[in-house]
């Protein structure tokens, strides 16, 4: 199978490329998405392509990369190009929370692209991963460092629920989507059990000493995010705080049943 991986240099895309290259013909595209908002810009990358996996995403906007372009305009142009070039299958890596209750620009723009894909004519899969962790992941490295500090700051009481999923599980899910006879599915990709942010910190901690957990009121953390905005801290943003507060969890059972197809 000829597979185009969009965003192969990223955390998910690089792991996916390594996993698939022994079994498929892998093609990559790492173009500036600001220049890829028209379908014809994608045509050269789609010749003889059977399936496309879109792994591109950003957690924070910059002057050169916006949510609207990265998550919505460029992917929609890609999907339109896929239809015109006869690509049979598209796997879209979205995000858990990109649904009707979305309030942040991150989630809303992901949802816009997902909604467009749902109306397309070809076989599609939309994956909604929770926090993806694993080797070489920036977020994983960040949380790992936090977990080993003598003092760990918590947003509020640290009881926000998350359901981290290992990169290997996400890769296996994508593999199933590429080979499955059933398509046009939206799948939540989450860990087996939810845990609180505080529990996540305890699980990641490798130092033998017990940490000192310090609860910080949400209003204070939001104020700090606003004051520190000029320093361009990737994970300390009001949008990220909003996403943390809404709980990032889903039922693991459908994913478990899907992965049985890989055995």
Short mmCIF file of C-alpha atoms in Angstrom, two decimals:
data_model
loop_
_atom_site.label_atom_id
_atom_site.label_comp_id
_atom_site.label_asym_id
_atom_site.label_seq_id
_atom_site.Cartn_x
_atom_site.Cartn_y
_atom_site.Cartn_z
CA UNK A 1 0.00 0.00 0.00
CA UNK A 2 1.22 3.51 -0.85
CA UNK A 3 0.67 5.65 2.25
CA UNK A 4 1.21 9.40 2.60
CA UNK A 5 2.02 10.51 6.14
CA UNK A 6 1.45 14.22 6.64
CA UNK A 7 3.58 15.53 9.49
CA UNK A 8 6.08 12.66 9.58
CA UNK A 9 8.62 14.70 11.56
CA UNK A 10 6.31 15.09 14.54
CA UNK A 11 6.02 12.79 17.53
CA UNK A 12 3.14 10.71 16.17
CA UNK A 13 4.21 10.88 12.52
CA UNK A 14 7.78 9.75 13.16
CA UNK A 15 6.65 6.76 15.24
CA UNK A 16 4.10 5.86 12.56
CA UNK A 17 6.67 6.06 9.75
CA UNK A 18 9.01 3.73 11.63
CA UNK A 19 6.21 1.25 12.28
CA UNK A 20 4.91 1.11 8.70
CA UNK A 21 8.00 1.35 6.53
CA UNK A 22 8.71 -2.38 6.64
CA UNK A 23 5.26 -3.25 5.30
CA UNK A 24 4.20 -0.36 3.06
CA UNK A 25 5.57 2.23 0.67
CA UNK A 26 5.76 5.33 2.82
CA UNK A 27 5.62 8.84 1.37
CA UNK A 28 5.92 11.94 3.53
CA UNK A 29 4.87 15.57 3.43
CA UNK A 30 6.25 18.16 5.84
CA UNK A 31 5.33 21.31 3.97
CA UNK A 32 4.50 24.68 5.52
CA UNK A 33 0.73 24.37 6.03
CA UNK A 34 0.33 28.10 5.38
CA UNK A 35 1.11 27.28 1.75
CA UNK A 36 -1.17 24.23 1.56
CA UNK A 37 -4.65 25.74 1.89
CA UNK A 38 -5.70 25.03 -1.73
CA UNK A 39 -6.36 21.48 -3.01
CA UNK A 40 -4.03 21.77 -6.00
CA UNK A 41 -1.05 22.34 -3.69
CA UNK A 42 -1.54 18.76 -2.47
CA UNK A 43 -1.81 17.11 -5.89
CA UNK A 44 1.94 16.40 -6.33
CA UNK A 45 1.97 14.45 -3.06
CA UNK A 46 -1.06 12.30 -3.90
CA UNK A 47 0.00 10.54 -7.11
CA UNK A 48 -0.70 6.80 -6.76
CA UNK A 49 -1.45 7.18 -3.05
CA UNK A 50 -3.87 4.65 -1.52
CA UNK A 51 -4.19 6.10 1.97
CA UNK A 52 -3.36 9.31 3.81
CA UNK A 53 -2.71 9.77 7.52
CA UNK A 54 -2.85 13.36 8.78
CA UNK A 55 -0.75 13.63 11.95
CA UNK A 56 -0.26 17.39 11.99
CA UNK A 57 -1.30 19.38 15.04
CA UNK A 58 -0.08 22.18 17.27
CA UNK A 59 -0.79 22.73 20.95
CA UNK A 60 -0.08 26.48 20.88
CA UNK A 61 -0.36 29.12 18.18
CA UNK A 62 2.50 31.29 16.97
CA UNK A 63 2.83 34.10 14.44
CA UNK A 64 3.60 31.58 11.71
CA UNK A 65 1.27 28.74 12.77
CA UNK A 66 -2.38 29.20 13.66
CA UNK A 67 -5.01 26.69 14.70
CA UNK A 68 -7.28 27.77 11.85
CA UNK A 69 -4.70 27.04 9.16
CA UNK A 70 -3.01 24.02 10.75
CA UNK A 71 -6.09 22.22 12.02
CA UNK A 72 -8.76 23.33 9.56
CA UNK A 73 -7.90 25.08 6.29
CA UNK A 74 -4.93 22.97 5.21
CA UNK A 75 -6.47 19.61 6.22
CA UNK A 76 -9.73 20.45 4.41
CA UNK A 77 -7.72 21.29 1.29
CA UNK A 78 -5.96 17.95 1.71
CA UNK A 79 -9.26 16.08 2.00
CA UNK A 80 -10.63 17.84 -1.08
CA UNK A 81 -7.48 16.92 -3.00
CA UNK A 82 -7.79 13.31 -1.87
CA UNK A 83 -11.30 13.12 -3.28
CA UNK A 84 -10.18 14.60 -6.59
CA UNK A 85 -7.15 12.29 -6.88
CA UNK A 86 -9.06 9.14 -5.98
CA UNK A 87 -7.39 8.37 -2.64
CA UNK A 88 -9.30 5.50 -1.07
CA UNK A 89 -8.76 6.08 2.65
CA UNK A 90 -7.96 8.92 5.06
CA UNK A 91 -7.05 8.62 8.73
CA UNK A 92 -7.38 11.90 10.62
CA UNK A 93 -5.64 12.32 14.00
CA UNK A 94 -7.94 14.69 15.86
CA UNK A 95 -8.10 15.14 19.65
CA UNK A 96 -10.31 13.95 22.47
CA UNK A 97 -12.64 16.83 23.24
CA UNK A 98 -13.07 18.03 19.65
CA UNK A 99 -16.81 17.60 19.91
CA UNK A 100 -20.05 19.54 20.35
CA UNK A 101 -18.95 20.80 23.77
CA UNK A 102 -15.65 22.23 22.50
CA UNK A 103 -14.87 25.72 23.77
CA UNK A 104 -11.21 26.27 22.83
CA UNK A 105 -9.85 27.23 19.42
CA UNK A 106 -7.67 24.12 19.50
CA UNK A 107 -10.67 21.81 19.75
CA UNK A 108 -13.03 23.86 17.57
CA UNK A 109 -10.68 23.93 14.57
CA UNK A 110 -10.00 20.21 14.92
CA UNK A 111 -13.75 19.61 14.92
CA UNK A 112 -14.26 21.72 11.79
CA UNK A 113 -11.88 19.52 9.81
CA UNK A 114 -13.39 16.36 11.31
CA UNK A 115 -16.90 17.47 10.32
CA UNK A 116 -15.79 18.10 6.75
CA UNK A 117 -14.18 14.65 6.56
CA UNK A 118 -17.35 12.99 7.83
CA UNK A 119 -19.20 14.34 4.78
CA UNK A 120 -16.61 13.08 2.28
CA UNK A 121 -17.19 10.21 -0.12
CA UNK A 122 -14.17 8.03 0.65
CA UNK A 123 -13.35 5.67 3.53
CA UNK A 124 -12.33 7.64 6.59
CA UNK A 125 -11.36 7.17 10.20
CA UNK A 126 -11.21 9.96 12.77
CA UNK A 127 -9.14 9.18 15.85
CA UNK A 128 -9.60 11.12 19.07
CA UNK A 129 -6.54 10.48 21.24
CA UNK A 130 -6.20 11.61 24.81
CA UNK A 131 -2.78 12.76 26.05
CA UNK A 132 -0.31 10.66 24.01
CA UNK A 133 2.92 9.79 25.77
CA UNK A 134 6.10 7.88 24.93
CA UNK A 135 9.76 8.30 24.12
CA UNK A 136 10.71 11.52 22.27
CA UNK A 137 7.38 13.15 23.10
CA UNK A 138 7.73 16.79 24.15
CA UNK A 139 4.71 16.73 26.43
CA UNK A 140 5.85 13.47 28.02
CA UNK A 141 9.33 14.90 28.67
CA UNK A 142 7.74 18.03 30.15
CA UNK A 143 5.47 16.12 32.54
CA UNK A 144 8.30 13.74 33.42
CA UNK A 145 10.43 16.68 34.57
CA UNK A 146 7.53 18.13 36.55
CA UNK A 147 6.89 14.82 38.27
CA UNK A 148 10.45 14.63 39.61
CA UNK A 149 10.55 18.09 41.15
CA UNK A 150 10.69 18.29 44.96
CA UNK A 151 7.59 20.51 44.84
CA UNK A 152 4.83 19.79 42.30
CA UNK A 153 2.30 22.53 41.62
CA UNK A 154 -1.28 21.43 41.07
CA UNK A 155 -4.00 23.34 39.26
CA UNK A 156 -6.66 23.49 41.94
CA UNK A 157 -6.65 20.19 43.81
CA UNK A 158 -5.11 18.21 40.96
CA UNK A 159 -8.17 15.96 40.57
CA UNK A 160 -8.78 16.74 36.89
CA UNK A 161 -9.24 13.42 35.10
CA UNK A 162 -7.07 12.37 32.17
CA UNK A 163 -6.62 9.08 30.34
CA UNK A 164 -3.08 9.04 28.88
CA UNK A 165 -2.47 6.61 26.05
CA UNK A 166 0.91 5.26 25.00
CA UNK A 167 2.12 6.05 21.50
CA UNK A 168 2.31 2.32 20.69
CA UNK A 169 -1.45 1.97 21.24
CA UNK A 170 -2.17 4.88 18.92
CA UNK A 171 0.11 3.42 16.25
CA UNK A 172 -1.60 0.04 16.51
CA UNK A 173 -4.97 1.77 16.15
CA UNK A 174 -3.83 3.54 12.99
CA UNK A 175 -2.60 0.21 11.60
CA UNK A 176 -6.03 -1.31 12.16
CA UNK A 177 -7.67 1.65 10.43
CA UNK A 178 -5.43 1.25 7.39
CA UNK A 179 -6.29 -2.43 6.98
CA UNK A 180 -9.85 -2.71 8.28
CA UNK A 181 -12.68 -3.59 5.89
CA UNK A 182 -15.00 -1.43 8.00
CA UNK A 183 -14.49 2.31 7.72
CA UNK A 184 -16.22 5.65 8.33
CA UNK A 185 -15.61 5.38 12.06
CA UNK A 186 -14.76 7.85 14.83
CA UNK A 187 -12.72 6.24 17.61
CA UNK A 188 -11.64 7.52 21.01
CA UNK A 189 -8.03 6.46 21.65
CA UNK A 190 -7.50 6.43 25.41
CA UNK A 191 -5.71 4.54 28.14
CA UNK A 192 -7.47 1.70 29.93
CA UNK A 193 -8.38 3.66 33.06
CA UNK A 194 -8.81 7.34 33.93
CA UNK A 195 -6.58 8.87 36.57
CA UNK A 196 -6.27 12.27 38.13
CA UNK A 197 -3.54 14.70 37.18
CA UNK A 198 -2.07 14.21 40.66
CA UNK A 199 -2.03 10.43 40.17
CA UNK A 200 -0.37 10.93 36.77
CA UNK A 201 2.42 12.89 38.42
CA UNK A 202 2.88 10.14 41.00
CA UNK A 203 2.95 7.48 38.29
CA UNK A 204 5.61 9.29 36.25
CA UNK A 205 7.84 10.05 39.23
CA UNK A 206 11.06 8.04 39.32
CA UNK A 207 12.72 9.68 42.33
CA UNK A 208 12.36 7.72 45.55
CA UNK A 209 11.46 10.71 47.69
CA UNK A 210 7.86 11.80 48.12
CA UNK A 211 6.95 15.07 46.42
CA UNK A 212 5.34 18.05 48.09
CA UNK A 213 2.10 18.75 46.26
CA UNK A 214 1.07 22.40 46.33
CA UNK A 215 -2.49 23.26 45.19
CA UNK A 216 -2.73 26.55 43.28
CA UNK A 217 -6.14 28.20 42.68
CA UNK A 218 -7.23 28.09 39.05
CA UNK A 219 -7.70 31.87 38.90
CA UNK A 220 -4.09 32.37 39.98
CA UNK A 221 -2.76 29.93 37.36
CA UNK A 222 -4.80 31.70 34.66
CA UNK A 223 -3.37 35.03 35.79
CA UNK A 224 0.14 33.57 35.65
CA UNK A 225 -0.53 32.28 32.12
CA UNK A 226 -1.61 35.77 31.08
CA UNK A 227 1.42 37.48 32.66
CA UNK A 228 3.87 34.92 31.24
CA UNK A 229 2.33 34.91 27.75
CA UNK A 230 5.24 36.96 26.25
CA UNK A 231 7.62 34.15 27.25
CA UNK A 232 5.79 31.77 24.87
CA UNK A 233 5.50 28.89 27.33
CA UNK A 234 4.02 26.05 25.29
CA UNK A 235 1.93 24.29 27.93
CA UNK A 236 0.94 27.19 30.19
CA UNK A 237 -1.90 28.78 28.23
CA UNK A 238 -5.51 29.57 29.12
CA UNK A 239 -6.74 27.18 26.42
CA UNK A 240 -4.66 24.33 27.85
CA UNK A 241 -5.96 25.10 31.33
CA UNK A 242 -9.54 25.04 30.02
CA UNK A 243 -8.93 21.66 28.36
CA UNK A 244 -7.42 20.30 31.57
CA UNK A 245 -10.42 21.41 33.63
CA UNK A 246 -13.03 19.71 31.43
CA UNK A 247 -11.67 16.18 32.12
CA UNK A 248 -10.14 14.27 29.22
CA UNK A 249 -11.63 10.79 29.42
CA UNK A 250 -13.70 8.30 27.39
CA UNK A 251 -14.84 4.67 27.43
CA UNK A 252 -11.92 2.33 26.67
CA UNK A 253 -14.10 -0.62 25.60
CA UNK A 254 -14.64 0.33 21.89
CA UNK A 255 -10.88 0.77 21.41
CA UNK A 256 -10.19 -2.54 23.13
CA UNK A 257 -12.62 -4.29 20.77
CA UNK A 258 -11.08 -2.61 17.73
CA UNK A 259 -7.54 -3.65 18.66
CA UNK A 260 -8.63 -7.27 18.83
CA UNK A 261 -8.56 -7.12 15.00
CA UNK A 262 -4.77 -6.75 15.12
CA UNK A 263 -4.23 -10.06 16.94
#
